[in-house]
Coordinates of C-alpha atoms in Angstrom, one line a residue:
S1 CA -33.9 -55.3 -0.3
V2 CA -30.4 -53.9 0.1
N3 CA -28.4 -53.0 -2.9
E4 CA -25.0 -54.6 -2.8
R5 CA -22.0 -52.7 -3.9
S6 CA -18.5 -53.8 -4.4
A7 CA -15.6 -52.4 -2.4
G8 CA -14.3 -50.6 -5.5
E9 CA -17.7 -48.9 -6.0
I10 CA -17.7 -47.8 -2.4
Q11 CA -14.2 -46.5 -2.7
K12 CA -15.1 -44.6 -5.9
E13 CA -18.1 -43.0 -4.2
L14 CA -16.0 -42.1 -1.2
L15 CA -13.3 -40.4 -3.2
S16 CA -15.8 -38.4 -5.4
S17 CA -17.7 -37.0 -2.4
A18 CA -17.5 -33.3 -2.3
N19 CA -20.7 -32.0 -0.6
F20 CA -20.9 -32.2 3.2
Y21 CA -24.1 -31.2 5.0
K22 CA -24.5 -29.9 8.5
I23 CA -26.5 -32.3 10.6
A24 CA -25.6 -31.2 14.1
S25 CA -23.6 -28.6 16.0
I26 CA -21.5 -28.5 19.2
D27 CA -21.9 -25.9 21.9
F28 CA -18.8 -23.7 21.8
R29 CA -18.7 -23.8 25.6
W30 CA -17.7 -27.5 25.3
F31 CA -14.3 -26.4 24.2
C32 CA -13.9 -24.0 27.0
Q33 CA -14.8 -26.2 30.0
E34 CA -13.4 -29.4 31.3
E35 CA -16.8 -31.0 31.8
L36 CA -20.4 -29.9 31.2
D37 CA -23.2 -31.4 33.2
K38 CA -26.3 -31.5 31.1
S39 CA -29.5 -33.5 31.0
G40 CA -32.0 -34.6 28.4
S41 CA -31.0 -34.9 24.8
E42 CA -28.1 -32.4 25.0
S43 CA -24.6 -33.5 24.5
V44 CA -22.3 -34.2 27.4
R45 CA -18.5 -33.9 27.3
L46 CA -16.9 -37.0 28.6
S47 CA -14.4 -36.3 31.3
N48 CA -10.7 -36.6 30.2
S49 CA -11.9 -37.8 26.8
P50 CA -11.4 -36.2 23.4
F51 CA -14.7 -37.7 22.1
F52 CA -18.1 -36.0 22.0
S53 CA -21.5 -37.7 22.2
L54 CA -23.9 -36.4 19.5
E55 CA -27.6 -37.2 19.1
I56 CA -29.0 -36.5 15.7
E57 CA -32.7 -35.6 15.4
R58 CA -35.0 -38.0 13.7
G59 CA -35.6 -37.2 10.0
T60 CA -32.4 -35.2 9.7
L61 CA -31.1 -37.4 6.9
N62 CA -34.4 -37.2 4.9
S63 CA -33.8 -33.6 4.0
L64 CA -30.0 -33.7 3.8
E65 CA -29.5 -31.9 0.5
T66 CA -31.5 -28.9 1.7
R67 CA -29.2 -28.3 4.7
E68 CA -26.3 -26.0 5.0
T69 CA -23.2 -27.2 3.2
L70 CA -19.6 -27.0 4.3
G71 CA -17.8 -24.5 2.2
E72 CA -14.2 -24.6 1.0
D73 CA -12.3 -21.8 2.6
E74 CA -8.7 -21.9 1.6
V75 CA -8.1 -18.3 2.7
S76 CA -8.8 -18.9 6.4
N77 CA -6.7 -22.1 6.7
G78 CA -3.4 -20.2 7.0
G79 CA -2.1 -16.9 8.3
Y80 CA -0.5 -13.8 6.9
R81 CA 2.6 -11.7 7.6
G82 CA 4.1 -8.5 6.3
Q83 CA 0.9 -7.6 4.6
S84 CA -0.7 -4.3 3.8
L85 CA -4.2 -3.5 4.9
F86 CA -6.8 -1.3 3.2
A87 CA -10.3 -0.7 4.5
Y88 CA -13.1 0.1 2.0
N89 CA -16.8 -0.3 1.8
N90 CA -16.9 -1.9 5.2
R91 CA -14.5 -4.7 4.2
L92 CA -10.9 -5.4 4.9
H93 CA -8.5 -5.9 2.0
I94 CA -5.2 -7.8 2.5
F95 CA -2.4 -7.6 -0.1
G96 CA 1.3 -7.4 -0.7
G97 CA 2.5 -9.8 2.0
E98 CA 2.9 -13.5 2.4
K99 CA 0.3 -16.2 3.0
K100 CA 1.0 -19.1 5.2
L101 CA 0.2 -22.5 3.9
P102 CA -2.4 -24.6 5.7
G103 CA -1.2 -26.6 8.7
I104 CA -1.2 -30.4 8.8
T105 CA -4.0 -32.2 10.6
I106 CA -2.1 -35.2 11.9
P107 CA -3.2 -38.5 10.6
R108 CA -4.1 -39.8 14.0
R109 CA -6.8 -37.1 14.3
Q110 CA -7.9 -37.6 10.7
N111 CA -8.4 -41.3 11.2
G112 CA -9.3 -41.5 14.9
L113 CA -7.0 -44.5 15.5
Y114 CA -6.4 -43.8 19.2
H115 CA -6.9 -47.5 20.1
L116 CA -3.9 -48.4 18.1
S117 CA -1.5 -46.0 19.7
D118 CA 0.7 -48.8 21.0
S119 CA 1.5 -49.9 17.5
A120 CA 5.2 -50.6 16.8
A121 CA 5.0 -48.5 13.6
K122 CA 4.7 -45.1 15.2
V123 CA 4.9 -41.9 13.2
T124 CA 6.4 -39.0 15.1
Q125 CA 6.8 -36.3 12.3
A126 CA 5.3 -35.5 9.0
L127 CA 6.4 -33.2 6.1
V128 CA 4.1 -32.2 3.2
Y129 CA 5.7 -30.9 0.0
V130 CA 3.7 -28.2 -1.8
K131 CA 4.6 -27.1 -5.3
T132 CA 3.9 -23.3 -5.7
D133 CA 4.7 -20.7 -8.3
D134 CA 7.4 -19.5 -5.9
G135 CA 9.1 -22.8 -5.7
L136 CA 8.8 -25.9 -3.5
K137 CA 7.4 -25.2 0.0
G138 CA 7.2 -27.5 3.0
V139 CA 4.8 -27.8 6.0
T140 CA 5.9 -29.9 9.0
V141 CA 4.0 -31.2 12.0
T142 CA 5.3 -33.1 15.1
D143 CA 3.2 -35.2 17.4
N144 CA 4.7 -36.2 20.7
L145 CA 2.0 -38.8 21.3
S146 CA 2.8 -40.5 18.0
Y147 CA 0.4 -42.5 15.9
P148 CA 0.5 -45.7 13.8
G149 CA -0.1 -46.3 10.1
F150 CA -3.3 -44.9 8.7
P151 CA -5.8 -45.8 5.9
W152 CA -6.0 -42.3 4.4
F153 CA -4.6 -38.7 4.6
F154 CA -5.8 -35.4 3.3
Y155 CA -4.1 -32.0 3.0
P156 CA -6.2 -28.9 2.1
D157 CA -4.1 -27.7 -0.9
S158 CA -4.3 -29.4 -4.3
R159 CA -0.7 -28.4 -5.0
A160 CA 0.6 -30.8 -2.4
T161 CA 2.6 -33.6 -4.1
R162 CA 4.2 -35.8 -1.4
L163 CA 4.1 -36.7 2.2
L164 CA 7.3 -37.7 4.1
L165 CA 6.9 -39.6 7.4
K166 CA 9.3 -40.1 10.2
C167 CA 8.8 -43.1 12.4
G168 CA 9.9 -43.7 16.0
D169 CA 12.3 -46.5 15.0
N170 CA 14.3 -44.1 12.8
T171 CA 12.7 -45.3 9.5
Y172 CA 11.2 -43.0 6.9
R173 CA 8.4 -43.4 4.3
L174 CA 7.6 -41.2 1.3
V175 CA 3.9 -41.2 0.2
D176 CA 2.6 -39.8 -3.1
L177 CA -0.4 -37.5 -2.8
T178 CA -3.2 -37.3 -5.5
P179 CA -5.0 -34.0 -6.2
H180 CA -8.7 -34.4 -5.4
D181 CA -11.1 -34.0 -8.4
F182 CA -13.6 -31.8 -6.6
L183 CA -12.0 -30.5 -3.5
N184 CA -9.1 -28.1 -3.0
G185 CA -6.7 -30.7 -1.6
S186 CA -4.5 -33.7 -2.1
Y187 CA -5.0 -37.1 -0.5
F188 CA -3.7 -40.6 0.0
F189 CA -6.1 -43.5 0.3
Y190 CA -5.1 -47.1 1.1
G191 CA -8.2 -48.7 -0.5
P192 CA -9.9 -52.0 0.4
D193 CA -6.8 -54.0 0.0
A194 CA -4.9 -52.2 2.9
A195 CA -2.7 -54.4 5.0
V196 CA -4.2 -54.5 8.5
S197 CA -3.0 -56.4 11.4
S198 CA -3.6 -56.5 15.1
A199 CA -1.0 -53.7 15.4
G200 CA -2.9 -51.5 12.9
Y201 CA -2.4 -50.4 9.3
A202 CA 0.9 -50.9 7.6
L203 CA 2.8 -47.6 6.9
P204 CA 2.1 -46.4 3.3
G205 CA 4.6 -45.3 0.7
T206 CA 8.1 -46.3 -0.1
A207 CA 11.1 -46.6 2.3
Q208 CA 13.6 -43.8 2.5
T209 CA 17.1 -43.7 4.0
E210 CA 17.0 -40.3 5.6
W211 CA 14.9 -37.4 6.7
D212 CA 14.7 -34.2 4.6
D213 CA 16.4 -31.5 6.8
T214 CA 15.9 -28.7 4.2
Q215 CA 14.5 -25.6 5.8
Y216 CA 11.4 -25.1 3.6
S217 CA 9.4 -21.9 3.9
E218 CA 5.7 -22.3 4.9
Y219 CA 4.9 -18.9 3.3
E220 CA 4.2 -18.0 -0.3
P221 CA 4.0 -14.4 -1.7
M222 CA 0.6 -13.1 -2.3
R223 CA 1.8 -11.2 -5.4
N224 CA -1.2 -10.3 -7.5
K225 CA -3.8 -11.5 -5.0
I226 CA -6.1 -9.3 -3.1
Y227 CA -8.0 -11.0 -0.2
V228 CA -11.3 -9.3 0.7
S229 CA -13.2 -10.0 3.9
E230 CA -16.9 -10.3 4.4
A231 CA -18.8 -7.1 5.1
S232 CA -18.4 -6.1 8.8
D233 CA -16.3 -9.2 9.5
P234 CA -12.5 -8.6 9.1
F235 CA -11.7 -12.2 10.2
Y236 CA -13.6 -14.1 7.5
F237 CA -12.3 -14.4 3.9
K238 CA -14.1 -16.4 1.3
N239 CA -12.6 -17.9 -1.9
A240 CA -15.1 -16.0 -4.0
M241 CA -13.8 -12.7 -2.7
V242 CA -10.2 -13.2 -3.8
C243 CA -9.4 -10.8 -6.6
T244 CA -6.4 -11.2 -9.0
A245 CA -4.9 -8.0 -10.5
G246 CA -2.7 -8.9 -13.5
S247 CA 0.3 -11.1 -12.9
G248 CA 2.6 -8.7 -11.1
Q249 CA 3.1 -7.6 -7.4
V250 CA 0.3 -5.5 -5.9
L251 CA 2.0 -2.5 -4.3
A252 CA -0.9 -0.4 -3.1
L253 CA -4.7 0.0 -3.2
S254 CA -6.7 3.2 -3.1
C255 CA -10.3 4.3 -3.4
A256 CA -11.4 6.8 -6.0
A257 CA -15.1 6.7 -5.5
R258 CA -17.5 9.3 -4.3
A259 CA -20.9 7.8 -3.2
L260 CA -23.5 8.5 -5.9
S261 CA -26.3 7.2 -3.8
Q262 CA -26.9 4.6 -1.0
G263 CA -24.7 1.6 -1.9
Q264 CA -23.6 2.9 -5.3
F265 CA -20.2 4.1 -6.4
G266 CA -18.4 5.3 -9.5
Q267 CA -17.4 3.1 -12.4
F268 CA -14.0 2.2 -11.0
P269 CA -14.1 2.6 -7.2
L270 CA -10.7 0.9 -6.6
Y271 CA -7.3 1.2 -8.2
A272 CA -4.7 -1.5 -7.7
F273 CA -1.2 -0.2 -8.2
T274 CA 1.1 -3.1 -9.3
D275 CA 4.6 -3.3 -10.6
E276 CA 3.1 -3.8 -14.1
G277 CA 0.8 -0.7 -14.0
I278 CA -2.6 0.3 -12.6
W279 CA -5.6 -1.9 -12.7
N280 CA -9.3 -0.8 -12.4
I281 CA -11.2 -2.9 -9.9
T282 CA -15.0 -3.0 -10.2
V283 CA -17.4 -4.3 -7.6
A284 CA -20.3 -6.5 -8.7
G285 CA -23.8 -6.5 -7.2
D286 CA -22.9 -9.5 -5.0
G287 CA -19.9 -7.7 -3.6
T288 CA -17.3 -9.7 -5.6
Y289 CA -14.3 -7.9 -7.1
S290 CA -13.0 -8.0 -10.6
A291 CA -9.8 -6.5 -12.0
S292 CA -11.4 -5.7 -15.3
Q293 CA -8.7 -4.0 -17.3
P294 CA -5.3 -2.3 -16.9
M295 CA -5.8 1.5 -16.9
A296 CA -2.2 2.7 -17.4
R297 CA 1.4 1.5 -17.5
D298 CA 2.6 3.9 -14.8
V299 CA 4.2 2.1 -11.9
V300 CA 4.0 3.7 -8.4
T301 CA 7.4 4.6 -7.0
N302 CA 6.4 5.6 -3.5
V303 CA 3.7 3.5 -1.8
Q304 CA 3.5 5.8 1.2
A305 CA 2.5 8.8 -1.0
V306 CA -0.6 7.2 -2.6
T307 CA -3.3 9.7 -1.5
Q308 CA -7.0 9.8 -2.0
L309 CA -8.4 13.1 -3.3
D310 CA -12.2 12.7 -3.2
S311 CA -12.9 11.2 -6.6
K312 CA -9.2 11.2 -7.6
V313 CA -6.1 9.3 -6.5
L314 CA -2.6 11.0 -6.3
F315 CA 0.5 8.8 -6.7
M316 CA 4.2 9.1 -7.6
A317 CA 5.6 7.6 -10.7
D318 CA 8.8 7.9 -12.9
R319 CA 7.0 10.7 -14.8
G320 CA 6.4 12.7 -11.7
V321 CA 3.3 13.5 -9.6
M322 CA 0.4 11.8 -11.2
V323 CA -3.3 11.8 -10.6
A324 CA -5.8 9.1 -11.7
T325 CA -9.4 10.0 -12.4
G326 CA -11.8 7.5 -13.8
S327 CA -9.9 5.7 -16.5
E328 CA -7.4 8.5 -17.2
V329 CA -4.0 9.4 -15.7
T330 CA -2.5 12.9 -15.9
C331 CA 0.8 14.4 -14.7
L332 CA 0.7 17.4 -12.4
S333 CA 4.4 18.1 -12.2
D334 CA 5.3 18.8 -15.9
S335 CA 5.8 22.4 -15.1
I336 CA 8.4 21.7 -12.3
D337 CA 10.7 19.8 -14.6
G338 CA 10.9 22.5 -17.3
D339 CA 13.5 23.3 -19.9
F340 CA 16.2 24.1 -17.4
G341 CA 15.5 21.3 -14.9
Q342 CA 16.1 22.0 -11.2
L343 CA 18.0 25.2 -10.5
N344 CA 19.7 25.8 -7.2
P345 CA 19.1 29.4 -6.0
L346 CA 22.4 29.2 -4.0
D347 CA 24.2 29.3 -7.4
L348 CA 23.1 32.9 -7.7
P349 CA 25.8 35.4 -6.5
R350 CA 25.3 36.5 -2.8
F351 CA 21.8 35.0 -2.6
D352 CA 22.2 34.1 1.1
E353 CA 23.3 37.6 1.9
F354 CA 20.2 38.9 0.0
C355 CA 17.9 36.7 2.2
A356 CA 19.7 37.8 5.4
R357 CA 19.6 41.4 4.5
F358 CA 15.9 41.7 3.7
L359 CA 14.3 39.0 5.9
D360 CA 16.9 38.6 8.8
M361 CA 17.0 34.9 7.9
D362 CA 19.8 32.7 9.2
G363 CA 22.0 32.2 6.1
D364 CA 23.5 29.0 7.4
E365 CA 20.1 27.4 8.1
L366 CA 18.7 28.5 4.8
S367 CA 21.8 27.2 2.9
G368 CA 21.6 23.9 4.8
R369 CA 17.9 23.4 3.8
V370 CA 18.4 24.5 0.2
E371 CA 21.4 22.2 -0.2
A372 CA 19.5 19.3 1.2
W373 CA 16.8 20.0 -1.4
A374 CA 19.1 20.8 -4.3
G375 CA 21.2 17.7 -3.6
K376 CA 18.4 15.5 -5.1
T377 CA 16.4 15.9 -8.3
F378 CA 12.7 16.3 -8.1
F379 CA 12.2 12.7 -9.1
D380 CA 14.4 11.5 -6.3
F381 CA 12.5 13.8 -3.9
I382 CA 9.1 12.3 -4.7
K383 CA 10.4 8.7 -4.2
E384 CA 10.7 9.3 -0.5
C385 CA 8.1 12.0 0.1
L386 CA 4.8 12.1 2.0
V387 CA 1.6 13.9 0.9
K388 CA -0.9 15.8 3.0
Y389 CA -4.2 16.8 1.4
D390 CA -5.7 20.1 2.6
Y391 CA -9.3 19.7 1.6
T392 CA -10.4 23.1 2.9
H393 CA -8.1 25.1 0.7
Q394 CA -7.7 22.4 -2.0
R395 CA -3.9 22.2 -1.6
L396 CA -1.4 19.3 -1.8
V397 CA 1.6 19.5 0.5
V398 CA 4.3 17.2 -0.8
Y399 CA 7.0 17.1 1.8
S400 CA 10.1 15.1 2.7
P401 CA 11.3 15.2 6.4
P402 CA 15.0 14.8 5.6
A403 CA 14.9 17.7 3.1
G404 CA 13.1 20.2 5.3
V405 CA 11.2 21.6 2.3
A406 CA 7.9 20.9 0.7
Y407 CA 6.3 21.4 -2.7
V408 CA 2.8 22.9 -2.5
Y409 CA 0.3 22.4 -5.3
S410 CA -3.0 24.3 -5.6
L411 CA -5.8 22.3 -7.2
K412 CA -7.6 25.6 -7.9
S413 CA -4.9 27.5 -9.7
R414 CA -2.9 24.4 -10.8
Q415 CA 0.3 26.0 -9.8
W416 CA 3.2 24.9 -7.7
G417 CA 5.1 26.6 -4.9
M418 CA 7.6 25.6 -2.2
M419 CA 8.0 26.2 1.5
L420 CA 10.4 25.4 4.3
T421 CA 8.8 23.0 6.7
D422 CA 9.5 20.7 9.7
L423 CA 6.7 18.3 9.0
Q424 CA 7.6 14.7 10.1
D425 CA 4.5 12.7 9.4
G426 CA 0.8 13.0 8.6
V427 CA -2.3 12.1 10.7
N428 CA -5.3 10.4 9.2
S429 CA -7.8 13.1 9.9
Y430 CA -9.7 13.9 6.7
P431 CA -11.2 16.4 6.0
D432 CA -8.7 18.2 8.4
A433 CA -5.1 18.3 7.4
L434 CA -3.3 17.4 10.7
A435 CA 0.4 16.6 10.7
L436 CA 3.2 16.2 13.1
Q437 CA 6.0 18.7 13.0
S438 CA 9.2 18.9 15.0
T439 CA 9.8 21.7 17.4
D440 CA 12.9 23.6 18.5
T441 CA 13.4 20.9 21.2
D442 CA 15.3 17.9 20.0
G443 CA 13.1 14.8 19.6
E444 CA 9.8 16.6 20.4
V445 CA 6.9 17.0 17.9
E446 CA 3.7 19.0 18.0
L447 CA 0.4 18.7 16.1
A448 CA -0.2 21.2 13.3
D449 CA -3.3 21.8 11.3
L450 CA -2.4 22.8 7.8
S451 CA -6.1 23.7 7.1
E452 CA -6.1 26.6 9.7
Y453 CA -4.9 30.1 9.0
D454 CA -3.9 32.4 11.8
T455 CA -5.5 35.6 10.7
Q456 CA -3.8 37.6 13.5
A457 CA -0.3 36.2 13.0
E458 CA 2.6 38.4 12.1
P459 CA 3.6 38.5 8.4
S460 CA 5.6 35.5 7.4
P461 CA 9.0 35.8 5.7
M462 CA 9.1 34.4 2.2
V463 CA 11.6 34.2 -0.6
F464 CA 11.2 32.9 -4.1
V465 CA 13.3 32.9 -7.3
T466 CA 11.9 32.7 -10.8
R467 CA 13.1 30.4 -13.5
P468 CA 15.2 31.9 -16.3
A469 CA 13.0 34.3 -18.3
K470 CA 13.9 34.5 -22.0
L471 CA 11.7 37.6 -22.6
G472 CA 11.0 36.6 -26.2
D473 CA 13.8 35.2 -28.3
A474 CA 16.4 33.4 -26.2
D475 CA 19.2 34.2 -28.7
M476 CA 18.6 37.9 -28.6
M477 CA 20.5 40.2 -26.2
K478 CA 18.2 42.2 -24.0
T479 CA 18.4 45.0 -21.5
V480 CA 15.7 45.3 -18.8
M481 CA 14.9 49.0 -18.4
S482 CA 12.1 48.8 -15.8
L483 CA 10.6 46.1 -13.7
V484 CA 7.5 46.1 -11.4
Q485 CA 6.4 43.5 -8.9
R486 CA 2.6 42.9 -8.9
G487 CA 0.5 41.5 -6.2
Y488 CA -1.7 42.2 -3.1
M489 CA 0.8 43.3 -0.4
R490 CA 1.8 46.2 1.7
Q491 CA 4.4 48.4 0.0
D492 CA 5.7 50.3 2.9
L493 CA 9.2 49.9 4.5
E494 CA 8.1 48.8 7.9
E495 CA 10.1 46.1 9.4
N496 CA 7.2 43.6 9.4
H497 CA 6.4 44.2 5.7
T498 CA 9.8 44.6 4.1
L499 CA 10.1 43.7 0.4
G500 CA 13.3 43.4 -1.6
M501 CA 14.2 42.3 -5.1
A502 CA 17.3 41.3 -6.9
L503 CA 17.5 41.0 -10.7
Y504 CA 20.1 38.6 -12.2
G505 CA 21.2 38.3 -15.8
S506 CA 23.1 35.5 -17.7
L507 CA 24.3 34.7 -21.2
D508 CA 24.2 30.9 -20.8
C509 CA 22.0 30.1 -17.8
F510 CA 25.1 28.8 -15.9
H511 CA 26.9 32.0 -14.9
W512 CA 24.8 34.7 -13.3
E513 CA 25.5 38.3 -12.5
I514 CA 23.6 40.8 -10.3
V515 CA 22.0 43.4 -12.4
E516 CA 20.2 45.5 -9.8
T517 CA 18.7 45.3 -6.3
T518 CA 16.0 47.3 -4.5
R519 CA 14.0 47.6 -1.3
T520 CA 10.8 48.5 -3.1
H521 CA 8.4 46.8 -5.4
R522 CA 9.9 48.2 -8.6
I523 CA 13.3 48.8 -10.3
D524 CA 13.7 51.7 -12.7
N525 CA 16.4 53.3 -14.9
I526 CA 18.3 50.1 -15.4
E527 CA 21.3 50.4 -17.6
G528 CA 24.4 48.3 -18.4
T529 CA 25.4 45.1 -20.0
P530 CA 22.6 43.2 -21.9
Y531 CA 21.8 39.6 -21.2
K532 CA 19.9 36.7 -22.8
Y533 CA 18.2 35.4 -19.6
F534 CA 17.0 37.0 -16.4
R535 CA 16.0 35.7 -13.0
L536 CA 14.2 37.6 -10.3
A537 CA 14.7 36.9 -6.6
V538 CA 12.0 38.4 -4.3
A539 CA 12.1 38.5 -0.5
V540 CA 8.9 39.6 1.2
R541 CA 6.9 39.4 4.4
L542 CA 3.2 38.6 3.6
G543 CA 0.3 38.7 6.0
F544 CA -3.1 37.0 5.8
R545 CA -4.5 36.9 2.3
E546 CA -1.6 38.9 0.9
N547 CA 0.1 37.5 -2.3
V548 CA 2.6 38.0 -5.0
R549 CA 1.0 37.6 -8.4
G550 CA 3.9 38.2 -10.9
F551 CA 6.0 40.9 -12.4
E552 CA 6.0 43.1 -15.5
A553 CA 9.2 44.2 -17.3
L554 CA 10.0 46.8 -19.9
Y555 CA 13.0 45.7 -21.9
D556 CA 14.9 46.7 -25.0
L557 CA 16.2 44.2 -27.6
R558 CA 19.8 45.2 -28.1
G559 CA 20.4 46.6 -31.6
T560 CA 16.7 47.1 -32.7
G561 CA 15.8 50.2 -30.8
K562 CA 12.3 49.0 -30.1
L563 CA 10.6 48.7 -26.7
R564 CA 8.5 45.6 -26.2

């Protein structure tokens, strides 16, 4: 016997259907050729027809629930623009851009009402309203072939609220959409009481007086979403792989994992840098991602400078140059922004003449570069800087092309230095440290390897200036009696190995006076006015493996008669 069901029961079952099973497939070549000549049980494309003839094998429906199901993939329905990409663990990560809302499948194709295309109630344009966290969005589709009224309509986004139709006779209809209980989408369904005539279904909804000409955006910000592709397939993104990092905007991603064994990584292999702080992202056994907890409140201020350092990640924040390791964040640049802040060496009397005298340096070029650097604070400098990691020598080169200078940090000694540079951009070449630097010819660049040292090169000219040295109590007047420069360097007076020093003194750290100069590595028999603060300028040419380690001073506290 056949179980009879009412129209309402059939409608309820239809609207609650959520599982769809694969019962047949279509040869992809069918979409590429105008006509396929096949024999036997294989499908044949009908010439000049959009329909396809399918033959289902016997017994297919008996094992329906064991077959492959149609998954909901909201990620692949739309496109992306302006996004950032990050590759890790053989997967592609998309973040920071805008996601395009799914397009509209026109009702004529959803319902297959081709035989009613001559209906008087033709629909030529459709607009779906989607309510997002970024405001009201709209998706529009136009069909030149037109189509009549329809019994049902589905849009693959449950946030869709209404459907606006434009008809060929300049009439308009507004249709309310209902979110589906089990599928990610909203729908309209006429039901068993639909008004059907020989001309087709009557148009749904309520009449409107005009078309909505508002220019709605079809894109919504991705904000805190990170879309992760399948392994080895950068074009397929599943819903289960979407990761949410807090509620702010994801600015950058970086990997901080060193492989422990095959397929295993550290506790927090990924860091998500957002405008609310840093989130740890863990990877489960099935490959899904989870933003488990916020690690720090530091907000990255320069996305381009986020750099992976083996098991660490370097980034720039308002506090300075930061490094994230595990679940801890530390600042590397505290020593740069000391008690006296950033001091311009050109404020020292006759400093440019000192450099030109001992190193034959172009005073104008030096002044131009120093002024470009000194015109910005260190925190302004790192907001537009780039970073190159020299793995071989464990150095960080933090450079800014407009400034023409770079800060260099040694991961071994944990000390900072500076150098003049013409670096323009870095090259992804780990573990090598390749970068592009400009040449003397305008507009031309050359490839430089920061990891290589030329052991046969001529000694390089260098100049450095110390910070103000208090030499004990800052409020005491002092006279430096003798000063010696220490280091591993040649101490002859040959042109290629010249060394010069200038000692400056000050009572307030603002006004400086020259105390003494010399062309050797030491200054003796210093007499004269006592000062509270001292700075030492050193000009030297250093060859391979030569270095300047520091200086020693013998000074007298004025009025005590004791040498310290």
